[in-house]
Coordinates of C-alpha atoms and ligand atoms in Angstrom, one line a residue:
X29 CA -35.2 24.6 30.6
X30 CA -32.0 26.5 31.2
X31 CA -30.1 25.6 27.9
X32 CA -31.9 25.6 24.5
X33 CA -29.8 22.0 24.3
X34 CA -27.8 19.2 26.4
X35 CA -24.6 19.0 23.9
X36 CA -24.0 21.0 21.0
X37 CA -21.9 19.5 18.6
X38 CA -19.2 21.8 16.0
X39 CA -19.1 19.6 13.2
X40 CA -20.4 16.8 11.8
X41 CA -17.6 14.6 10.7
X42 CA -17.3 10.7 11.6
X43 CA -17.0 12.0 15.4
X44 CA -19.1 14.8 16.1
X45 CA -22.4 12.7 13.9
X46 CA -21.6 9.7 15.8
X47 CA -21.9 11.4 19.0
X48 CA -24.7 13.4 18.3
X49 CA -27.0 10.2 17.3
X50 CA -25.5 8.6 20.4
X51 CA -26.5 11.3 23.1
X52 CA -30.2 12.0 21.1
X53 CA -30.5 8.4 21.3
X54 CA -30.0 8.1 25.2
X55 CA -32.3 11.2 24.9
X56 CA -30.4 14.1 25.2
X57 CA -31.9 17.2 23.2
X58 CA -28.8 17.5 20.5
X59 CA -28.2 20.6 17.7
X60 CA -24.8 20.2 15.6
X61 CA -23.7 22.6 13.5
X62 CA -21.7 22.1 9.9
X63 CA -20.3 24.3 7.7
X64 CA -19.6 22.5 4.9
X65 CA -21.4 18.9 3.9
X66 CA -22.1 16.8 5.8
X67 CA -19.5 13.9 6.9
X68 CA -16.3 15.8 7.3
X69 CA -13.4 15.1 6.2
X70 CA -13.9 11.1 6.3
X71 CA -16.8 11.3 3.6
X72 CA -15.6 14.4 1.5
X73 CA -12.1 14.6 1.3
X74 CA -10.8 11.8 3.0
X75 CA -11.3 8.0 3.6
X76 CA -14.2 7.3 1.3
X77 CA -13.2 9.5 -2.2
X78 CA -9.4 8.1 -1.3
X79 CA -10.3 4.4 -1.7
X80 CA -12.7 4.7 -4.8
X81 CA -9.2 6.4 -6.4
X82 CA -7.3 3.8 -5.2
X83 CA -9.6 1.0 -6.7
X84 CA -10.1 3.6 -9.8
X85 CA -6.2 3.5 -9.9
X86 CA -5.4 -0.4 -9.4
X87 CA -7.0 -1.2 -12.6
X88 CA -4.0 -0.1 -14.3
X89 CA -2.3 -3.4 -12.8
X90 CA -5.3 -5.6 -13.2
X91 CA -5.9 -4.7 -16.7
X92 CA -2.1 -5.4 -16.9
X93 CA -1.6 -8.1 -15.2
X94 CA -4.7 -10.2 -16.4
X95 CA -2.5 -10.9 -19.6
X96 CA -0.9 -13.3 -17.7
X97 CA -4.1 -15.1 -17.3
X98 CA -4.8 -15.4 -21.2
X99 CA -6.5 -12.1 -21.7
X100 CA -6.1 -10.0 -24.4
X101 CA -7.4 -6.6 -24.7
X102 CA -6.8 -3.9 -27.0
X103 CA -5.8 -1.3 -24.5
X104 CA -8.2 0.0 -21.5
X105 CA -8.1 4.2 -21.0
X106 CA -9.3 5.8 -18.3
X107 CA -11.6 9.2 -18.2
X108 CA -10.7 11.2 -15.1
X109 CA -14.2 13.2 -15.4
X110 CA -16.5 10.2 -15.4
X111 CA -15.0 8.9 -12.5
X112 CA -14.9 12.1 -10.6
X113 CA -18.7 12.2 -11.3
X114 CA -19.6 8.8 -10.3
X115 CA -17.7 9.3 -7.0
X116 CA -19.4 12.8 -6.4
X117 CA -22.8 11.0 -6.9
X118 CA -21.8 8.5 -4.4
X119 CA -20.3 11.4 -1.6
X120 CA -23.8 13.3 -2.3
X121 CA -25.3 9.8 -1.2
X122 CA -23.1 9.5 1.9
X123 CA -24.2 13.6 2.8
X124 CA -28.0 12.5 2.3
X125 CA -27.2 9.4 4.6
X126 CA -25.7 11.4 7.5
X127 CA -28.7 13.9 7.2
X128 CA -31.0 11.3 7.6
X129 CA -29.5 9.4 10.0
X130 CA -29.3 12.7 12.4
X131 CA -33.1 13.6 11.7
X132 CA -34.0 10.2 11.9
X133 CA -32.2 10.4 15.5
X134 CA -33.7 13.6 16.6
X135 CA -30.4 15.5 16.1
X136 CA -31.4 19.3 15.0
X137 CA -29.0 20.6 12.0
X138 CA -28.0 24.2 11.8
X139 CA -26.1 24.7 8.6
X140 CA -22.6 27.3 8.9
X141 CA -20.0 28.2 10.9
X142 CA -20.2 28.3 14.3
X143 CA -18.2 30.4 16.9
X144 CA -18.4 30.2 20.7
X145 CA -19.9 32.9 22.5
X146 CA -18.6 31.4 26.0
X147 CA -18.6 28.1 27.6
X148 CA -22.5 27.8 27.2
X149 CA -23.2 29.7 23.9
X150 CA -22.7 29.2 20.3
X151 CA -23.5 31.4 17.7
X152 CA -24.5 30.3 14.2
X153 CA -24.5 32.1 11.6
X154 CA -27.1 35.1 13.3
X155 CA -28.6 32.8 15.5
X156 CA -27.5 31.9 19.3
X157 CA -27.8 28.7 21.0
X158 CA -27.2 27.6 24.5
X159 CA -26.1 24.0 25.8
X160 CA -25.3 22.6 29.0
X161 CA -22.4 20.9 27.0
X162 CA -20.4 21.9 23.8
X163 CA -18.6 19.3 22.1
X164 CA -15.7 20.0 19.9
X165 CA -15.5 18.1 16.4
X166 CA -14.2 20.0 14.2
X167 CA -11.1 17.8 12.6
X168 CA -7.9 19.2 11.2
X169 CA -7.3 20.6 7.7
X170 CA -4.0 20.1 5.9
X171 CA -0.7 22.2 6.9
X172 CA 1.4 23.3 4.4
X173 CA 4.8 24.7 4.9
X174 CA 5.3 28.3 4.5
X175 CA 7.8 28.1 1.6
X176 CA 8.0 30.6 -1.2
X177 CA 5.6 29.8 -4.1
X178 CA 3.4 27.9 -1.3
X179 CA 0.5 29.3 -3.2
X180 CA 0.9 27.5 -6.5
X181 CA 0.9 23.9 -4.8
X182 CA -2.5 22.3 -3.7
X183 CA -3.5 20.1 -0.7
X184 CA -5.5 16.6 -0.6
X185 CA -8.5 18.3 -0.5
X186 CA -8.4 19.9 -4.1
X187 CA -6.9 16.4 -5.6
X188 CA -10.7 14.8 -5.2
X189 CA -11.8 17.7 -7.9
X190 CA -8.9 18.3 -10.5
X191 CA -10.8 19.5 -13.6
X192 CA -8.1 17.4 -15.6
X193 CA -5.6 15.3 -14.9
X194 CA -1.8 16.9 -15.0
X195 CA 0.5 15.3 -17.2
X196 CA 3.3 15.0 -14.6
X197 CA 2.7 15.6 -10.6
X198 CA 5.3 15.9 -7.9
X199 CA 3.9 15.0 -4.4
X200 CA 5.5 16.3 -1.2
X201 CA 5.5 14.6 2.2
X202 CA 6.4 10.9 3.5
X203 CA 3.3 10.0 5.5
X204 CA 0.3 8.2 4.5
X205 CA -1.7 11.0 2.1
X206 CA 1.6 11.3 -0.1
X207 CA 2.2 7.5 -0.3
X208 CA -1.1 6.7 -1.1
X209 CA -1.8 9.8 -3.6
X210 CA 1.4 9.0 -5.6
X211 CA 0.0 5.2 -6.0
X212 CA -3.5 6.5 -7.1
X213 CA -2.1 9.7 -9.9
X214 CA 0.7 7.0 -10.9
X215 CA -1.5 4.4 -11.4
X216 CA -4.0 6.8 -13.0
X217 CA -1.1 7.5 -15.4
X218 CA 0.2 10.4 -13.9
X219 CA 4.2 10.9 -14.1
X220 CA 4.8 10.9 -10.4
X221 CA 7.1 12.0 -8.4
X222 CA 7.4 11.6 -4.6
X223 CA 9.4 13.9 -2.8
X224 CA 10.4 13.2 1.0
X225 CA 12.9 15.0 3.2
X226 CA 13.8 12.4 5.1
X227 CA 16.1 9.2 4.0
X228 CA 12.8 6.8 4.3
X229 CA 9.2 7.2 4.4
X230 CA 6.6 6.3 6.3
X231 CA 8.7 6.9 9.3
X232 CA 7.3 5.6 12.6
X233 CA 6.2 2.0 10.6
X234 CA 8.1 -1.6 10.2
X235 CA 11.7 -1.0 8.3
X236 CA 11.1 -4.0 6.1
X237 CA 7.9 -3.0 4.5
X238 CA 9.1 0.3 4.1
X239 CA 11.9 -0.6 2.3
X240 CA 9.6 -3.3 0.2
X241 CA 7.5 -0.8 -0.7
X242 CA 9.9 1.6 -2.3
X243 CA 11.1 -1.1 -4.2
X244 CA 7.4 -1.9 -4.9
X245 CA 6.4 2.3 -6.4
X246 CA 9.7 2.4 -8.1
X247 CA 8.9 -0.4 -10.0
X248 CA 5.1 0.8 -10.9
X249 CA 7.2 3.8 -12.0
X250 CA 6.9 6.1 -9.6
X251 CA 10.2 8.3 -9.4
X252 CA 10.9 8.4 -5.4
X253 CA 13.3 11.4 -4.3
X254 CA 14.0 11.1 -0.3
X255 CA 16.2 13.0 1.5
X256 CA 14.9 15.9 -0.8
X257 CA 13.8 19.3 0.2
X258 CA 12.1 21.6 -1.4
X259 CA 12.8 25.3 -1.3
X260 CA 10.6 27.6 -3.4
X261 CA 8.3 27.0 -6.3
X262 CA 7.7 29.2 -9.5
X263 CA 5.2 29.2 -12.2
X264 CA 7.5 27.9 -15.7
X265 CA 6.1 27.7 -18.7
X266 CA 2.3 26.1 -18.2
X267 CA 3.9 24.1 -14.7
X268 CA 5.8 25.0 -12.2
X269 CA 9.8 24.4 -11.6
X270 CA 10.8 23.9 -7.8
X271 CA 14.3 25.0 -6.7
X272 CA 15.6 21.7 -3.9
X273 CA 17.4 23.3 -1.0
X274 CA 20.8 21.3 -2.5
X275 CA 20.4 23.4 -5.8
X276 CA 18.8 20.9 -8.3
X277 CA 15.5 21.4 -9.3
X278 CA 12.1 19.2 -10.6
X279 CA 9.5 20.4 -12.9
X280 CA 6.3 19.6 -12.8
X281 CA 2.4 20.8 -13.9
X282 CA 1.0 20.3 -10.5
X283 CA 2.4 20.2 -7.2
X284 CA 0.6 18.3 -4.1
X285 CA 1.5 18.9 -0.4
X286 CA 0.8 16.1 2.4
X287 CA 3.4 17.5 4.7
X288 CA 0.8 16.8 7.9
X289 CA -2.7 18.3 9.3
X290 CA -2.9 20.1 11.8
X291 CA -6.4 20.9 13.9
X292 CA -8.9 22.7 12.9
X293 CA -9.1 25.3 15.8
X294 CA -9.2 28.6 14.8
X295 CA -11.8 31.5 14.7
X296 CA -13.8 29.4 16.3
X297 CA -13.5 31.3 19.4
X298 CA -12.0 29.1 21.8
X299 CA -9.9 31.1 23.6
X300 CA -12.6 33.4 24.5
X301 CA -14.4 30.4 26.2
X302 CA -11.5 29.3 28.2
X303 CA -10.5 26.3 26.3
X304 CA -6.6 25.7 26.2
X305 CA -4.9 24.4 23.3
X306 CA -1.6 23.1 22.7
X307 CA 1.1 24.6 20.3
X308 CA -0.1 23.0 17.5
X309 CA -3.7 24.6 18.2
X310 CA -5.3 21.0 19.3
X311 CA -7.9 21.1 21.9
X312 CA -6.3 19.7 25.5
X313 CA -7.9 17.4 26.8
X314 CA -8.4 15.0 30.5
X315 CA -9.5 11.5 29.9
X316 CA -12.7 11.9 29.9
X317 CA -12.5 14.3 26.8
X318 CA -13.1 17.2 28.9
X319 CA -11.6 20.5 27.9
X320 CA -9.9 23.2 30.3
X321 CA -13.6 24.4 29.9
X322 CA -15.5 21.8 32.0
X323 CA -18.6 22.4 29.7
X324 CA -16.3 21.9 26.8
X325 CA -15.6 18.4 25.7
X326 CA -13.2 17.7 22.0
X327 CA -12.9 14.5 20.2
X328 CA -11.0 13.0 17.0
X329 CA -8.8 15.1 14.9
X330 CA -9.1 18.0 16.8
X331 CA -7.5 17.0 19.3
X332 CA -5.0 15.4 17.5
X333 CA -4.1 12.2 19.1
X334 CA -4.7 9.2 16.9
X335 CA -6.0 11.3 13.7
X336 CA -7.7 8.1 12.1
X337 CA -12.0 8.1 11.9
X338 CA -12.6 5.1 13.7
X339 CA -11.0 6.5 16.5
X340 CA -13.0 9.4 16.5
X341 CA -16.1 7.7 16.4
X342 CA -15.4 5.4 19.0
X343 CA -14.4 8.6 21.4
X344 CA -18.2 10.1 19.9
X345 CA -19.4 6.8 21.5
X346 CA -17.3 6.5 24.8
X347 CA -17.9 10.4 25.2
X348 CA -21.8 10.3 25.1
X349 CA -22.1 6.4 26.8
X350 CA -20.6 8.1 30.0
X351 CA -21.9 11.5 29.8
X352 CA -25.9 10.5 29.1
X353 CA -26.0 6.2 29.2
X354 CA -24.7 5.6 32.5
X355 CA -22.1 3.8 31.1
X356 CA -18.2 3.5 32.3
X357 CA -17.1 3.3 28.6
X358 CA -13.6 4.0 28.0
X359 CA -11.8 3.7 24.6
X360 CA -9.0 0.9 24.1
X361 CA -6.1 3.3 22.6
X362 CA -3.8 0.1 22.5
X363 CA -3.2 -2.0 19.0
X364 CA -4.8 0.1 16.9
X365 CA -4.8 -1.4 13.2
X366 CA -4.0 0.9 10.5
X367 CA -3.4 0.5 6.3
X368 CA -1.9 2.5 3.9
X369 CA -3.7 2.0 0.8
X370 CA -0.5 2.1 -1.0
X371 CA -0.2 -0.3 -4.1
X372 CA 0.2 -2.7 -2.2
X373 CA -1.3 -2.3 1.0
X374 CA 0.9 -1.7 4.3
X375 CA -1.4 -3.0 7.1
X376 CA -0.3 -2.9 10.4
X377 CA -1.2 -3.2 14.6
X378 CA 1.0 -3.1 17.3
X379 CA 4.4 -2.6 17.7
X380 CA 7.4 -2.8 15.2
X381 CA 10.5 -4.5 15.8
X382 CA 12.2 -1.4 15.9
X383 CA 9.6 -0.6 18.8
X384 CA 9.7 -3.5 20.3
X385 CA 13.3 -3.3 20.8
X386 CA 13.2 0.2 22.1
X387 CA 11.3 -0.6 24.6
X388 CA 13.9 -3.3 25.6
X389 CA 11.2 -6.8 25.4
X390 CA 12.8 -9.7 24.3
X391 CA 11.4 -10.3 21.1
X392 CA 11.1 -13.1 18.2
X393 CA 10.9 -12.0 14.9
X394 CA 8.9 -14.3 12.1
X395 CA 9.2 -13.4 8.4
X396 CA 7.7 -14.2 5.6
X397 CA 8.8 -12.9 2.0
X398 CA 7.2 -14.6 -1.4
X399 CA 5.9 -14.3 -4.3
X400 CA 1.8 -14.2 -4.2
X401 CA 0.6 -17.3 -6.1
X402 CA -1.8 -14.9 -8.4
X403 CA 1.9 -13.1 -9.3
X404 CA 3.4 -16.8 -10.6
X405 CA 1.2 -15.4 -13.3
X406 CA 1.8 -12.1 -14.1
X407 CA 5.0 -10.1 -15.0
X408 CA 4.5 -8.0 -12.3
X409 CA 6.8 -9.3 -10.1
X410 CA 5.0 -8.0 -7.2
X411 CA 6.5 -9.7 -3.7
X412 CA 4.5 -9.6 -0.1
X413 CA 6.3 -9.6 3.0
X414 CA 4.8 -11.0 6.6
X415 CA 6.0 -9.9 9.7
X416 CA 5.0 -11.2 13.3
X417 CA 6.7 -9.6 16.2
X418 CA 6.3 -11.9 19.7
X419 CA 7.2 -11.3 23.4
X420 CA 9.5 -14.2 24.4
X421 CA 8.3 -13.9 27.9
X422 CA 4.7 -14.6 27.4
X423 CA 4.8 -15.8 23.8
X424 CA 2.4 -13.0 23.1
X425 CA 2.0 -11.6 19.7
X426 CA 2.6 -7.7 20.0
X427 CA 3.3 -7.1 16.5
X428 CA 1.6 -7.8 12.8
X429 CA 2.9 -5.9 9.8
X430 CA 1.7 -7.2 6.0
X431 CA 3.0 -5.7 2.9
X432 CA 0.8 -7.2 0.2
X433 CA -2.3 -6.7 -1.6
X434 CA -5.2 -6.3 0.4
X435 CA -3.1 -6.1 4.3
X436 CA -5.7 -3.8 5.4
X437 CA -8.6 -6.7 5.2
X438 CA -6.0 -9.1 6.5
X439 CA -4.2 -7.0 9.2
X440 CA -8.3 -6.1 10.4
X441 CA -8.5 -10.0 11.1
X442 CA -4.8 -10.0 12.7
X443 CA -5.8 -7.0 15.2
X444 CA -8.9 -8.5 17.0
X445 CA -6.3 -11.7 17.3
X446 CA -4.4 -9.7 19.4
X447 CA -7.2 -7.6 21.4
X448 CA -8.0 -11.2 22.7
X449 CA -4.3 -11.7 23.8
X450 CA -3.3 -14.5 21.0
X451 CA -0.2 -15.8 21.2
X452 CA 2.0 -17.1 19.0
X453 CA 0.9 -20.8 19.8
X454 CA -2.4 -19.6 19.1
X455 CA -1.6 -18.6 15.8
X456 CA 0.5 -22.1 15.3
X457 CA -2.3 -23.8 16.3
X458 CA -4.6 -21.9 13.5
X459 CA -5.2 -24.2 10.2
X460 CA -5.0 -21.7 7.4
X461 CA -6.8 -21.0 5.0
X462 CA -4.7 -22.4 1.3
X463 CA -4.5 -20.5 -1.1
X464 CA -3.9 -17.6 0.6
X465 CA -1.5 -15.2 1.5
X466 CA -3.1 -14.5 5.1
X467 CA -2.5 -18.0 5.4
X468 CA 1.5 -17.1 6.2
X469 CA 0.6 -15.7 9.6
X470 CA -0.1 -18.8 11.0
X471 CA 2.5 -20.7 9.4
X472 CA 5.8 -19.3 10.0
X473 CA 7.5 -21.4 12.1
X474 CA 11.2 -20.2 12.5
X475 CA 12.2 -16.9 13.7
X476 CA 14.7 -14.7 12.1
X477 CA 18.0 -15.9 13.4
X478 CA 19.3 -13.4 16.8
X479 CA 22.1 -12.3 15.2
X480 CA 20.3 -10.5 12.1
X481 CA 17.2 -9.8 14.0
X482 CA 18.8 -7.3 16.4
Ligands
NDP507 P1 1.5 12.5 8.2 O1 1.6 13.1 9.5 O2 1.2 11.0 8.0 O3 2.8 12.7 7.3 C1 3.3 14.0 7.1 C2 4.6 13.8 6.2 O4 5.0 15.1 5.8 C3 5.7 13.2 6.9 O5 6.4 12.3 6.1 C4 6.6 14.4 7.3 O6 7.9 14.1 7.4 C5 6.3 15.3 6.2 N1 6.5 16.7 6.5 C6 6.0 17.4 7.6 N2 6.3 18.7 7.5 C7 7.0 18.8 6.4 C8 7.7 20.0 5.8 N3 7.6 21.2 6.4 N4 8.3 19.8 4.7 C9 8.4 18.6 4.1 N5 7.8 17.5 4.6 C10 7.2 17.6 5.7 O7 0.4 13.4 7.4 P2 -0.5 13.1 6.1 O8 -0.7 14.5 5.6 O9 0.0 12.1 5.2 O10 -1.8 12.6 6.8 C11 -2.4 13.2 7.9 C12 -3.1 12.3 8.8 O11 -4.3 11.8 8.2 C13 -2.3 11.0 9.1 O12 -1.4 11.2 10.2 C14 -3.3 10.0 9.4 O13 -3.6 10.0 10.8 C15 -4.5 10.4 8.6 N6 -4.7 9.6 7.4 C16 -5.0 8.3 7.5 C17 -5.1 7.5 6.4 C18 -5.4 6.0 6.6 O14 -5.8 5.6 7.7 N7 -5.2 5.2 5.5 C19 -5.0 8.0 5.1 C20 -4.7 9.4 5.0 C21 -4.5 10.2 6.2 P3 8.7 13.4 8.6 O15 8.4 12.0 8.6 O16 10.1 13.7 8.4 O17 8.1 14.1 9.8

């Protein structure tokens, strides 16, 4: 045999496991190498840890809100180090699972870091390895600014393993990891502060829910500062004090930054093996995954495209279907569905109004804005809004955006509608399902007036 493998996969997140099990199991001869545990990001600082918070945290409004039912209870606590150990049981689970499931596939582990030799060769640790193909899975790793103080602040990753809980947080960043983290330490009952440079966050998704869901934090308590920028950070007292770049200031005992990832390429020797990267260090890629380094193929994070698991396991799947199954597989890249596990949820899939527009289609625009039936209940006042954006030239649905509690199981249902083309006569034509709030998608029958919609 020329190489001592077929592909040789750098880490063994969601992508790089998937396509490992994949290629041994069209019987390629498969190594992987991992630094850390298995899983990646995904299963140990990501995903999986995120959502057990996020359930840990919406007990705060169900113990809450179940007063409105007839309960009484004498007050529920919450014990930050019981639940920190319950979830680490469950991740060690997870890293057992994913060694299994490579053993059981015939994938050979090597265990720390791994830098390429050339375009063949990978060193481990001491040991060298050659493959006919190298595969690239490394992920990203959060990207905090360069602001002075930057080393008192932590990222995501250290939030999964607080020794305690502060007493008051400030998060920094607009995007999904702030939004959801401030939910989860408020709802914990964290002080929390959100602070965003920009006038709205969660730029890029629909303006209504957006605006919906500020109104939704603020009212959970969460203090939401936009168009705020932070521009150093000192130790005060037994917290920290951060100056804002218009001369106020917020104190706080812990600071988080989700200002972005960015991918994980360096020291991994790349550049020595001819593989080009873009400015922001992710792997380049052609269609077929293939790096300037025809040897050298990249999927999920690192090559930061759609930086969301399921989109790096289906690559790990396309990428080893074509290369060893004989297979024309290519990945769908259109309406992806995607949640913020905010409190609530913002689910969507396809394009925005705002979008939609851009891209000059004549559009319909259905609305739906109500009060959950469970919330009649409660004094929470919580409100759900439904939006369906259509194409008035082939009454196609292109757009499904759901504030509300559980969008992302909703929105899941929505986006497979739309792989299969549904229109908005489809979804007319769809008895619902009562009680529910999914149940608004298919019954919204009059658009938002032209006038306001545009
Ligand atoms: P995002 O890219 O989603 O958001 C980054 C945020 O930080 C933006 O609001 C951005 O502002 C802001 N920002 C960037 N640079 C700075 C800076 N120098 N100073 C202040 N603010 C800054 O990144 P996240 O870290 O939230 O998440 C990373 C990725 O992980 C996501 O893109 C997503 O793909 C994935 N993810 C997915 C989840 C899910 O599916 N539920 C959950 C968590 C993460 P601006 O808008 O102005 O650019």
């Amino acid at each position: 045999m020329k190489y001592d493998y077929d592909l040789f996969t750098i880490g063994a997140g969601s992508g790089g496991v998937r396509a490992s099990r994949f290629a041994a199991g069209f019987g390629a001869r498969v190594g992987i190498a991992e630094l850390g545990p298995l899983g990646g990001t995904c299963v140990n600082v990501g995903c999986v840890p995120k959502k057990l918070l996020v359930y840990a945290a919406h007990y705060h409004d169900d113990f809450a809100e179940s007063r409105g039912f007839g309960w009484t209870h004498s007050g529920a606590s919450f014990t930050w180090r019981e639940f920190v150990a319950r979830k680490d049981a469950e991740i060690a689970r997870l890293n057992r699972i994913y060694g299994e499931l490579l053993d059981n596939s015939g994938v050979t582990r090597h265990a720390g870091r791994a830098v390429l030799q050339d375009a063949h060769t990978v060193k481990v640790g001491d040991r060298i390895f050659t493959s006919e193909r190298i595969l690239i899975a490394t992920g990203g790793v959060p990207d905090l600014p360069e602001i002075p103080g930057a080393e008192h602040v932590i990222s995501s990753n250290e939030a999964f393993h607080l020794e305690a809980l502060p007493r008051r947080i400030v998060i920094v960043g607009g995007g999904y990891i702030a939004v959801e983290f401030a939910g989860i330490f408020q709802g914990l009952g964290v002080e929390t502060t959100l602070v965003y440079r920009g006038p709205l966050f969660l730029r890029g998704f629909d303006t209504d829910c957006r605006k919906l869901l500020t109104a939704e934090m603020t009212r959970r308590g969460i203090r939401l500062l936009f168009d705020t920028r932070i521009a150093q950070i000192k130790v005060a007292g037994k917290g920290y004090r951060a100056g804002l770049a218009d001369g106020g200031h917020i104190e706080a005992d812990l600071f988080m930054y989700a200002t972005g990832r960015r991918p994980n390429t360096q020291g991994l020797g790349l550049e020595a093996a001819g593989v080009k990267l873009n400015d922001k260090g992710a792997v380049l890629i052609n269609d077929e995954y293939q790096s300037s380094a025809h040897s050298i193929y990249a999927i999920g994070d690192v090559t930061d495209r759609h930086n969301l698991t399921p989109v790096a396991t289906a690559e790990g799947m396309a990428l080893t279907r074509r290369l060893y199954g004989g297979m024309n597989a290519r990945v769908d890249y259109s309406n992806i569905p995607t949640c913020i596990f905010s409190q609530p949820n913002l689910g969507a899939v396809g394009l925005t109004e705002e979008e939609a527009r851009r891209q000059g289609r004549r559009i319909a625009v259905y609305k739906s804005d109500f009060t959950p039936l469970k919330h009649t209940l409660t004094e929470s006042g919580e409100e759900a809004l439904l939006k369906l954006i259509v194409d008035r030239d082939n009454d196609r649905v292109i757009g499904a955006h759901m504030l509300g509690a559980e969008a992302g199981e909703i929105i899941q249902g929505i986006a497979v509608a739309m792989k299969a083309g549904a229109t908005k006569r489809h979804f007319d034509e769809t008895i619902g399902i009562h009680p529910t709030t999914a149940e608004e998608f298919v019954t919204m029958r009059e658009p938002e007036p032209e006038e306001t919609a545009q």
